[in-house]
């Protein structure tokens, strides 16, 4: 175990200004609080936080982080309170210790492996101070180093699994590759002891008697490139047992077939040199087919650029070679801080730890966390939020997600039946935006079904698709029902009783292959009355059936409305006669075409039980029928003047009726074909402008 003075000396060696007293106080306090608690190894518990602090001195972290590491288990495992920590060590350390404690609690809640990816992202998002995460990772690393002391195999495996699924990938994500490798190796040894032993043995055999193979191959590679005038920095390494194992498992190949046991990296000055170097390497050694990857022309999503290839080197050894320029290498190595650190500090004098120190500085000076996150890979998670079910299951959603999105993320049925939601115990409207960390409870009812207006606020593709699918199916059902009604009307008009046979024959004649398809064609008007009559009973429609005028081309051919699935039956409501330009809304009642009303139509009040559909006029609307009430003075020629106004505006009169005769005034109701609202407004204005018209109003 590190002694108090050793720990202080380590910190002083890289940070002479570090607060020595702070570290000393923390050391003594932690030792007192943990008292006689013991680790599974039999060591005093207190050795654990000290070792964690020691790991963090390797990263040259600041005094506050070191103190946090020493104190990190006090709130959780001893009687210490937040207030005590704050009083003794200041607000910063107290906040950091709290952060680590909070992360530990989240870990305890989750045993669901499926949620691992979400949990990793959540931990990252919660660690608003990167130091919290670094302490947590060092804590986990030390626990892995001492894992073998734990007696229960089940517990060991659970911890190893969690490390593999959550902490190693987290370490990778923020660029802590050494942490990642060690965690993976230790977890692998626990989870797959036989595979671990076998791979380690083979690696030893491979090197037995071969001398330093890696150095030999590496210098050969460097020489090859420098002869061609490319001054490359070449490094080589043996792959870690876990990554070898993963490759073997992924590709179903044996150790001997594996090309990735040794990997080399050639860092060349410029991007152009990469392809030249590749050519030289492929000419010198045969390449392994299928292993070449050009991440320069197609970078990975995180911006990673490099050429990867495998060649068959002398001694029949396959080796992997990565080729990249200095710029690309810097980008790949900086991890979390790649974006800004590289630009600020091209030289990077003290290696990878530098960016962490810079990062901490920025964290402390940044006005807001967002300012920093903007520049780091953490930004990846800023467009996500994380929310819990009442059972503590975690779901990841895009920012702006609502309880409806959440419900669909949990289960399609839950989304379909959502009627309301509670966020953190409070009832909220379904369109409420969920905040990070919210607990969301969906209230459901079997009687509920997806509402078309949800489409106005959901943000996830899953919710959108489910609602659309439902609405589409429902509209199809409605259109089949409407078609059947029209069909029955036509059948009733025919002189004979018709049975199933006639229908089957009619379908054949109309080349329709199912009854619902026929009904929906009737509803849409693709099969009209006359065609249907002819098909059911040839000759019945005749040339011109008396008293049965030819069906006028339906309005729906002349009008387009946005918000409706094409082909869905609708009608313009007879109560308000909306014309293009009016704000409109659709009411959907079972068994009826969707009724299109003007938004201020009084009869909408009766429609509260119907589904409301948001509609807008389409671009190709050819017009509509407006109804006007016009009061004319009882004078000769007054009606002619009004008719003249309609004529001058090219508005066709469809119907004109005298409604009321009252002393000196006559009230007429006029149905008028107009192009749109603007057209109508101009006509009304022109009417009002004449002396003969006392008033003109739309009904
Ligand atoms: Mn711990």
PDB file of C-alpha atoms in Angstrom, residues 233-463:
ATOM      1  CA  UNK A 233       7.960   6.308 -37.164  1.00  0.00           C
ATOM      2  CA  UNK A 234       7.296   2.591 -36.772  1.00  0.00           C
ATOM      3  CA  UNK A 235       5.966   0.978 -33.606  1.00  0.00           C
ATOM      4  CA  UNK A 236       4.933  -2.620 -33.033  1.00  0.00           C
ATOM      5  CA  UNK A 237       3.093  -4.440 -30.359  1.00  0.00           C
ATOM      6  CA  UNK A 238       1.663  -7.764 -29.526  1.00  0.00           C
ATOM      7  CA  UNK A 239      -2.064  -7.774 -29.318  1.00  0.00           C
ATOM      8  CA  UNK A 240      -3.739  -8.285 -25.986  1.00  0.00           C
ATOM      9  CA  UNK A 241      -5.134 -11.737 -25.231  1.00  0.00           C
ATOM     10  CA  UNK A 242      -8.665 -10.398 -25.152  1.00  0.00           C
ATOM     11  CA  UNK A 243      -8.553  -8.728 -28.551  1.00  0.00           C
ATOM     12  CA  UNK A 244      -6.980 -11.869 -30.034  1.00  0.00           C
ATOM     13  CA  UNK A 245      -9.778 -13.914 -28.529  1.00  0.00           C
ATOM     14  CA  UNK A 246     -12.420 -11.574 -29.849  1.00  0.00           C
ATOM     15  CA  UNK A 247     -11.036 -11.760 -33.374  1.00  0.00           C
ATOM     16  CA  UNK A 248     -10.921 -15.540 -33.186  1.00  0.00           C
ATOM     17  CA  UNK A 249     -14.502 -15.698 -31.982  1.00  0.00           C
ATOM     18  CA  UNK A 250     -15.790 -13.134 -34.473  1.00  0.00           C
ATOM     19  CA  UNK A 251     -14.202 -14.701 -37.516  1.00  0.00           C
ATOM     20  CA  UNK A 252     -14.386 -18.315 -36.418  1.00  0.00           C
ATOM     21  CA  UNK A 253     -10.716 -18.883 -37.040  1.00  0.00           C
ATOM     22  CA  UNK A 254      -7.933 -20.593 -35.176  1.00  0.00           C
ATOM     23  CA  UNK A 255      -4.985 -18.967 -33.525  1.00  0.00           C
ATOM     24  CA  UNK A 256      -2.713 -20.017 -36.411  1.00  0.00           C
ATOM     25  CA  UNK A 257      -4.901 -18.322 -38.986  1.00  0.00           C
ATOM     26  CA  UNK A 258      -4.990 -15.138 -37.028  1.00  0.00           C
ATOM     27  CA  UNK A 259      -3.139 -12.275 -38.603  1.00  0.00           C
ATOM     28  CA  UNK A 260      -3.563  -9.901 -35.758  1.00  0.00           C
ATOM     29  CA  UNK A 261      -1.234 -11.293 -33.141  1.00  0.00           C
ATOM     30  CA  UNK A 262       1.284  -8.653 -34.018  1.00  0.00           C
ATOM     31  CA  UNK A 263       0.353  -5.207 -35.133  1.00  0.00           C
ATOM     32  CA  UNK A 264       2.558  -2.432 -36.485  1.00  0.00           C
ATOM     33  CA  UNK A 265       1.926   1.184 -37.025  1.00  0.00           C
ATOM     34  CA  UNK A 266       3.818   3.346 -39.476  1.00  0.00           C
ATOM     35  CA  UNK A 267       3.353   7.055 -38.976  1.00  0.00           C
ATOM     36  CA  UNK A 268       4.417   8.944 -42.073  1.00  0.00           C
ATOM     37  CA  UNK A 269       4.748  12.721 -42.567  1.00  0.00           C
ATOM     38  CA  UNK A 270       1.917  13.480 -44.995  1.00  0.00           C
ATOM     39  CA  UNK A 271      -1.338  11.947 -46.177  1.00  0.00           C
ATOM     40  CA  UNK A 272       0.163  11.295 -49.640  1.00  0.00           C
ATOM     41  CA  UNK A 273       2.909   9.216 -48.070  1.00  0.00           C
ATOM     42  CA  UNK A 274       0.319   6.791 -46.710  1.00  0.00           C
ATOM     43  CA  UNK A 275      -0.578   5.431 -50.140  1.00  0.00           C
ATOM     44  CA  UNK A 276       3.058   5.381 -51.267  1.00  0.00           C
ATOM     45  CA  UNK A 277       4.005   3.426 -48.159  1.00  0.00           C
ATOM     46  CA  UNK A 278       1.117   1.051 -48.770  1.00  0.00           C
ATOM     47  CA  UNK A 279       2.361   0.392 -52.307  1.00  0.00           C
ATOM     48  CA  UNK A 280       5.876  -0.347 -51.060  1.00  0.00           C
ATOM     49  CA  UNK A 281       4.594  -2.734 -48.387  1.00  0.00           C
ATOM     50  CA  UNK A 282       2.297  -4.612 -50.744  1.00  0.00           C
ATOM     51  CA  UNK A 283       5.094  -4.999 -53.290  1.00  0.00           C
ATOM     52  CA  UNK A 284       7.474  -6.311 -50.657  1.00  0.00           C
ATOM     53  CA  UNK A 285       5.117  -8.767 -48.906  1.00  0.00           C
ATOM     54  CA  UNK A 286       1.997 -10.477 -50.212  1.00  0.00           C
ATOM     55  CA  UNK A 287      -1.128  -8.954 -48.772  1.00  0.00           C
ATOM     56  CA  UNK A 288      -3.793 -11.043 -47.073  1.00  0.00           C
ATOM     57  CA  UNK A 289      -6.913 -10.742 -49.232  1.00  0.00           C
ATOM     58  CA  UNK A 290      -9.922  -9.106 -47.667  1.00  0.00           C
ATOM     59  CA  UNK A 291      -8.026  -7.361 -44.905  1.00  0.00           C
ATOM     60  CA  UNK A 292      -7.286  -4.048 -46.593  1.00  0.00           C
ATOM     61  CA  UNK A 293      -9.311  -1.099 -45.294  1.00  0.00           C
ATOM     62  CA  UNK A 294      -9.062   2.476 -46.487  1.00  0.00           C
ATOM     63  CA  UNK A 295     -10.299   4.671 -43.651  1.00  0.00           C
ATOM     64  CA  UNK A 296      -8.662   7.687 -45.285  1.00  0.00           C
ATOM     65  CA  UNK A 297     -11.078   7.883 -48.168  1.00  0.00           C
ATOM     66  CA  UNK A 298     -13.899   6.652 -45.924  1.00  0.00           C
ATOM     67  CA  UNK A 299     -13.180   7.706 -42.333  1.00  0.00           C
ATOM     68  CA  UNK A 300     -14.904   5.974 -39.447  1.00  0.00           C
ATOM     69  CA  UNK A 301     -17.813   7.760 -37.879  1.00  0.00           C
ATOM     70  CA  UNK A 302     -15.693   9.148 -35.072  1.00  0.00           C
ATOM     71  CA  UNK A 303     -13.378  10.721 -37.634  1.00  0.00           C
ATOM     72  CA  UNK A 304     -10.718   8.005 -37.439  1.00  0.00           C
ATOM     73  CA  UNK A 305      -8.491   7.913 -40.517  1.00  0.00           C
ATOM     74  CA  UNK A 306      -5.875   5.314 -41.377  1.00  0.00           C
ATOM     75  CA  UNK A 307      -4.986   2.580 -43.855  1.00  0.00           C
ATOM     76  CA  UNK A 308      -5.172  -0.955 -42.495  1.00  0.00           C
ATOM     77  CA  UNK A 309      -3.699  -3.963 -44.187  1.00  0.00           C
ATOM     78  CA  UNK A 310      -2.349  -7.388 -43.305  1.00  0.00           C
ATOM     79  CA  UNK A 311       0.593  -8.981 -45.068  1.00  0.00           C
ATOM     80  CA  UNK A 312       2.311 -12.338 -44.934  1.00  0.00           C
ATOM     81  CA  UNK A 313       5.678 -11.465 -43.550  1.00  0.00           C
ATOM     82  CA  UNK A 314       8.740 -13.668 -43.597  1.00  0.00           C
ATOM     83  CA  UNK A 315       8.605 -16.786 -41.407  1.00  0.00           C
ATOM     84  CA  UNK A 316       5.062 -17.212 -42.660  1.00  0.00           C
ATOM     85  CA  UNK A 317       3.839 -14.721 -40.068  1.00  0.00           C
ATOM     86  CA  UNK A 318       0.825 -12.623 -40.796  1.00  0.00           C
ATOM     87  CA  UNK A 319       1.100  -9.133 -39.404  1.00  0.00           C
ATOM     88  CA  UNK A 320      -1.297  -6.236 -39.367  1.00  0.00           C
ATOM     89  CA  UNK A 321       0.013  -2.853 -40.449  1.00  0.00           C
ATOM     90  CA  UNK A 322      -1.667   0.501 -39.947  1.00  0.00           C
ATOM     91  CA  UNK A 323      -0.421   3.433 -41.961  1.00  0.00           C
ATOM     92  CA  UNK A 324      -1.370   7.001 -41.132  1.00  0.00           C
ATOM     93  CA  UNK A 325      -0.028  10.517 -41.302  1.00  0.00           C
ATOM     94  CA  UNK A 326       1.031  12.490 -38.246  1.00  0.00           C
ATOM     95  CA  UNK A 327      -2.152  14.528 -38.365  1.00  0.00           C
ATOM     96  CA  UNK A 328      -4.294  11.412 -38.508  1.00  0.00           C
ATOM     97  CA  UNK A 329      -2.349   9.842 -35.686  1.00  0.00           C
ATOM     98  CA  UNK A 330      -2.796  12.832 -33.422  1.00  0.00           C
ATOM     99  CA  UNK A 331      -6.492  12.752 -34.170  1.00  0.00           C
ATOM    100  CA  UNK A 332      -6.743   9.075 -33.274  1.00  0.00           C
ATOM    101  CA  UNK A 333      -4.671   9.288 -30.099  1.00  0.00           C
ATOM    102  CA  UNK A 334      -6.152  12.269 -28.349  1.00  0.00           C
ATOM    103  CA  UNK A 335      -9.392  10.491 -27.689  1.00  0.00           C
ATOM    104  CA  UNK A 336     -11.805  12.701 -25.855  1.00  0.00           C
ATOM    105  CA  UNK A 337      -9.830  15.830 -26.391  1.00  0.00           C
ATOM    106  CA  UNK A 338      -8.825  15.242 -29.996  1.00  0.00           C
ATOM    107  CA  UNK A 339     -10.649  18.165 -31.424  1.00  0.00           C
ATOM    108  CA  UNK A 340      -9.185  21.052 -29.567  1.00  0.00           C
ATOM    109  CA  UNK A 341      -6.055  19.602 -27.988  1.00  0.00           C
ATOM    110  CA  UNK A 342      -4.473  18.827 -31.286  1.00  0.00           C
ATOM    111  CA  UNK A 343      -4.999  22.301 -32.585  1.00  0.00           C
ATOM    112  CA  UNK A 344      -3.770  23.935 -29.419  1.00  0.00           C
ATOM    113  CA  UNK A 345      -0.804  21.785 -28.733  1.00  0.00           C
ATOM    114  CA  UNK A 346       0.730  20.117 -31.694  1.00  0.00           C
ATOM    115  CA  UNK A 347       3.836  19.031 -29.819  1.00  0.00           C
ATOM    116  CA  UNK A 348       2.188  17.464 -26.808  1.00  0.00           C
ATOM    117  CA  UNK A 349       5.409  17.374 -24.745  1.00  0.00           C
ATOM    118  CA  UNK A 350       4.321  15.072 -21.947  1.00  0.00           C
ATOM    119  CA  UNK A 351       2.296  12.520 -23.778  1.00  0.00           C
ATOM    120  CA  UNK A 352      -1.291  11.543 -23.475  1.00  0.00           C
ATOM    121  CA  UNK A 353      -1.832  12.786 -19.941  1.00  0.00           C
ATOM    122  CA  UNK A 354      -1.530  16.330 -21.163  1.00  0.00           C
ATOM    123  CA  UNK A 355      -5.024  16.489 -22.547  1.00  0.00           C
ATOM    124  CA  UNK A 356      -6.593  15.519 -19.277  1.00  0.00           C
ATOM    125  CA  UNK A 357      -4.923  18.412 -17.512  1.00  0.00           C
ATOM    126  CA  UNK A 358      -5.998  20.774 -20.246  1.00  0.00           C
ATOM    127  CA  UNK A 359      -9.459  19.386 -20.063  1.00  0.00           C
ATOM    128  CA  UNK A 360      -9.693  19.966 -16.331  1.00  0.00           C
ATOM    129  CA  UNK A 361      -8.515  23.510 -16.795  1.00  0.00           C
ATOM    130  CA  UNK A 362     -11.174  24.105 -19.371  1.00  0.00           C
ATOM    131  CA  UNK A 363     -13.789  22.465 -17.174  1.00  0.00           C
ATOM    132  CA  UNK A 364     -12.938  24.853 -14.403  1.00  0.00           C
ATOM    133  CA  UNK A 365     -12.881  27.916 -16.577  1.00  0.00           C
ATOM    134  CA  UNK A 366     -15.668  27.160 -18.980  1.00  0.00           C
ATOM    135  CA  UNK A 367     -18.773  29.270 -18.537  1.00  0.00           C
ATOM    136  CA  UNK A 368     -20.997  26.234 -18.965  1.00  0.00           C
ATOM    137  CA  UNK A 369     -20.530  22.533 -19.478  1.00  0.00           C
ATOM    138  CA  UNK A 370     -21.993  22.948 -22.959  1.00  0.00           C
ATOM    139  CA  UNK A 371     -19.100  25.170 -23.929  1.00  0.00           C
ATOM    140  CA  UNK A 372     -16.719  22.327 -23.266  1.00  0.00           C
ATOM    141  CA  UNK A 373     -18.903  19.572 -24.582  1.00  0.00           C
ATOM    142  CA  UNK A 374     -19.174  21.354 -27.852  1.00  0.00           C
ATOM    143  CA  UNK A 375     -15.509  20.659 -28.372  1.00  0.00           C
ATOM    144  CA  UNK A 376     -15.324  17.090 -27.270  1.00  0.00           C
ATOM    145  CA  UNK A 377     -16.693  13.780 -28.244  1.00  0.00           C
ATOM    146  CA  UNK A 378     -19.057  14.017 -25.333  1.00  0.00           C
ATOM    147  CA  UNK A 379     -20.986  16.212 -27.669  1.00  0.00           C
ATOM    148  CA  UNK A 380     -22.187  12.986 -29.203  1.00  0.00           C
ATOM    149  CA  UNK A 381     -24.467  12.524 -26.250  1.00  0.00           C
ATOM    150  CA  UNK A 382     -25.781  16.018 -25.954  1.00  0.00           C
ATOM    151  CA  UNK A 383     -28.530  15.322 -28.443  1.00  0.00           C
ATOM    152  CA  UNK A 384     -29.709  12.403 -26.343  1.00  0.00           C
ATOM    153  CA  UNK A 385     -31.649  12.197 -23.135  1.00  0.00           C
ATOM    154  CA  UNK A 386     -31.962   9.302 -20.742  1.00  0.00           C
ATOM    155  CA  UNK A 387     -35.130   8.401 -18.928  1.00  0.00           C
ATOM    156  CA  UNK A 388     -36.147   5.675 -16.514  1.00  0.00           C
ATOM    157  CA  UNK A 389     -39.209   3.480 -16.218  1.00  0.00           C
ATOM    158  CA  UNK A 390     -40.716   3.252 -12.728  1.00  0.00           C
ATOM    159  CA  UNK A 391     -38.865  -0.097 -12.498  1.00  0.00           C
ATOM    160  CA  UNK A 392     -35.541   1.667 -13.068  1.00  0.00           C
ATOM    161  CA  UNK A 393     -34.963   0.505 -16.632  1.00  0.00           C
ATOM    162  CA  UNK A 394     -33.079   3.069 -18.655  1.00  0.00           C
ATOM    163  CA  UNK A 395     -34.067   4.261 -22.126  1.00  0.00           C
ATOM    164  CA  UNK A 396     -32.137   6.493 -24.440  1.00  0.00           C
ATOM    165  CA  UNK A 397     -34.084   8.937 -26.594  1.00  0.00           C
ATOM    166  CA  UNK A 398     -33.356  11.893 -28.814  1.00  0.00           C
ATOM    167  CA  UNK A 399     -33.624  15.298 -27.234  1.00  0.00           C
ATOM    168  CA  UNK A 400     -37.170  16.622 -27.441  1.00  0.00           C
ATOM    169  CA  UNK A 401     -38.667  13.162 -26.944  1.00  0.00           C
ATOM    170  CA  UNK A 402     -42.103  13.024 -25.345  1.00  0.00           C
ATOM    171  CA  UNK A 403     -43.868  10.398 -23.220  1.00  0.00           C
ATOM    172  CA  UNK A 404     -45.351   9.004 -26.447  1.00  0.00           C
ATOM    173  CA  UNK A 405     -41.834   8.390 -27.803  1.00  0.00           C
ATOM    174  CA  UNK A 406     -40.876   6.859 -24.482  1.00  0.00           C
ATOM    175  CA  UNK A 407     -43.921   4.572 -24.486  1.00  0.00           C
ATOM    176  CA  UNK A 408     -43.152   3.337 -27.998  1.00  0.00           C
ATOM    177  CA  UNK A 409     -39.511   2.799 -27.049  1.00  0.00           C
ATOM    178  CA  UNK A 410     -40.641   0.532 -24.227  1.00  0.00           C
ATOM    179  CA  UNK A 411     -43.214  -1.400 -26.234  1.00  0.00           C
ATOM    180  CA  UNK A 412     -45.430  -0.794 -29.240  1.00  0.00           C
ATOM    181  CA  UNK A 413     -48.541  -1.822 -27.292  1.00  0.00           C
ATOM    182  CA  UNK A 414     -47.725   0.643 -24.556  1.00  0.00           C
ATOM    183  CA  UNK A 415     -47.412   3.405 -27.143  1.00  0.00           C
ATOM    184  CA  UNK A 416     -50.694   2.463 -28.816  1.00  0.00           C
ATOM    185  CA  UNK A 417     -52.568   2.568 -25.527  1.00  0.00           C
ATOM    186  CA  UNK A 418     -51.019   5.652 -23.970  1.00  0.00           C
ATOM    187  CA  UNK A 419     -53.581   8.087 -22.602  1.00  0.00           C
ATOM    188  CA  UNK A 420     -51.430  10.109 -20.262  1.00  0.00           C
ATOM    189  CA  UNK A 421     -48.125  10.189 -18.452  1.00  0.00           C
ATOM    190  CA  UNK A 422     -46.550  10.971 -15.133  1.00  0.00           C
ATOM    191  CA  UNK A 423     -43.083  12.466 -15.106  1.00  0.00           C
ATOM    192  CA  UNK A 424     -41.417  12.171 -11.711  1.00  0.00           C
ATOM    193  CA  UNK A 425     -44.840  11.428 -10.265  1.00  0.00           C
ATOM    194  CA  UNK A 426     -46.652  14.430 -11.751  1.00  0.00           C
ATOM    195  CA  UNK A 427     -49.337  14.042 -14.410  1.00  0.00           C
ATOM    196  CA  UNK A 428     -48.257  15.841 -17.584  1.00  0.00           C
ATOM    197  CA  UNK A 429     -49.646  16.207 -21.125  1.00  0.00           C
ATOM    198  CA  UNK A 430     -48.400  13.652 -23.628  1.00  0.00           C
ATOM    199  CA  UNK A 431     -46.623  16.345 -25.609  1.00  0.00           C
ATOM    200  CA  UNK A 432     -44.346  17.273 -22.677  1.00  0.00           C
ATOM    201  CA  UNK A 433     -40.634  17.073 -23.412  1.00  0.00           C
ATOM    202  CA  UNK A 434     -38.759  14.602 -21.245  1.00  0.00           C
ATOM    203  CA  UNK A 435     -35.666  15.902 -19.450  1.00  0.00           C
ATOM    204  CA  UNK A 436     -32.490  13.986 -18.777  1.00  0.00           C
ATOM    205  CA  UNK A 437     -32.882  11.609 -15.825  1.00  0.00           C
ATOM    206  CA  UNK A 438     -36.686  11.859 -15.649  1.00  0.00           C
ATOM    207  CA  UNK A 439     -38.708   8.925 -14.456  1.00  0.00           C
ATOM    208  CA  UNK A 440     -41.581   8.391 -16.870  1.00  0.00           C
ATOM    209  CA  UNK A 441     -44.703   6.413 -16.130  1.00  0.00           C
ATOM    210  CA  UNK A 442     -47.166   5.829 -18.956  1.00  0.00           C
ATOM    211  CA  UNK A 443     -50.868   5.718 -18.137  1.00  0.00           C
ATOM    212  CA  UNK A 444     -52.658   3.434 -20.520  1.00  0.00           C
ATOM    213  CA  UNK A 445     -56.119   2.347 -21.495  1.00  0.00           C
ATOM    214  CA  UNK A 446     -57.201  -0.548 -23.641  1.00  0.00           C
ATOM    215  CA  UNK A 447     -59.778   1.736 -25.236  1.00  0.00           C
ATOM    216  CA  UNK A 448     -57.108   4.136 -26.478  1.00  0.00           C
ATOM    217  CA  UNK A 449     -55.623   4.016 -29.954  1.00  0.00           C
ATOM    218  CA  UNK A 450     -52.809   5.987 -31.603  1.00  0.00           C
ATOM    219  CA  UNK A 451     -53.859   9.542 -32.360  1.00  0.00           C
ATOM    220  CA  UNK A 452     -52.955  11.150 -35.683  1.00  0.00           C
ATOM    221  CA  UNK A 453     -52.155  14.451 -33.951  1.00  0.00           C
ATOM    222  CA  UNK A 454     -49.350  12.717 -32.027  1.00  0.00           C
ATOM    223  CA  UNK A 455     -47.444  12.965 -35.278  1.00  0.00           C
ATOM    224  CA  UNK A 456     -47.151  16.689 -34.579  1.00  0.00           C
ATOM    225  CA  UNK A 457     -44.877  16.172 -31.586  1.00  0.00           C
ATOM    226  CA  UNK A 458     -43.232  12.748 -31.592  1.00  0.00           C
ATOM    227  CA  UNK A 459     -39.543  12.736 -32.521  1.00  0.00           C
ATOM    228  CA  UNK A 460     -38.590   9.068 -32.750  1.00  0.00           C
ATOM    229  CA  UNK A 461     -38.901   7.079 -35.936  1.00  0.00           C
ATOM    230  CA  UNK A 462     -40.391   4.174 -34.054  1.00  0.00           C
ATOM    231  CA  UNK A 463     -43.287   6.213 -32.685  1.00  0.00           C
TER     232      UNK A 463
END
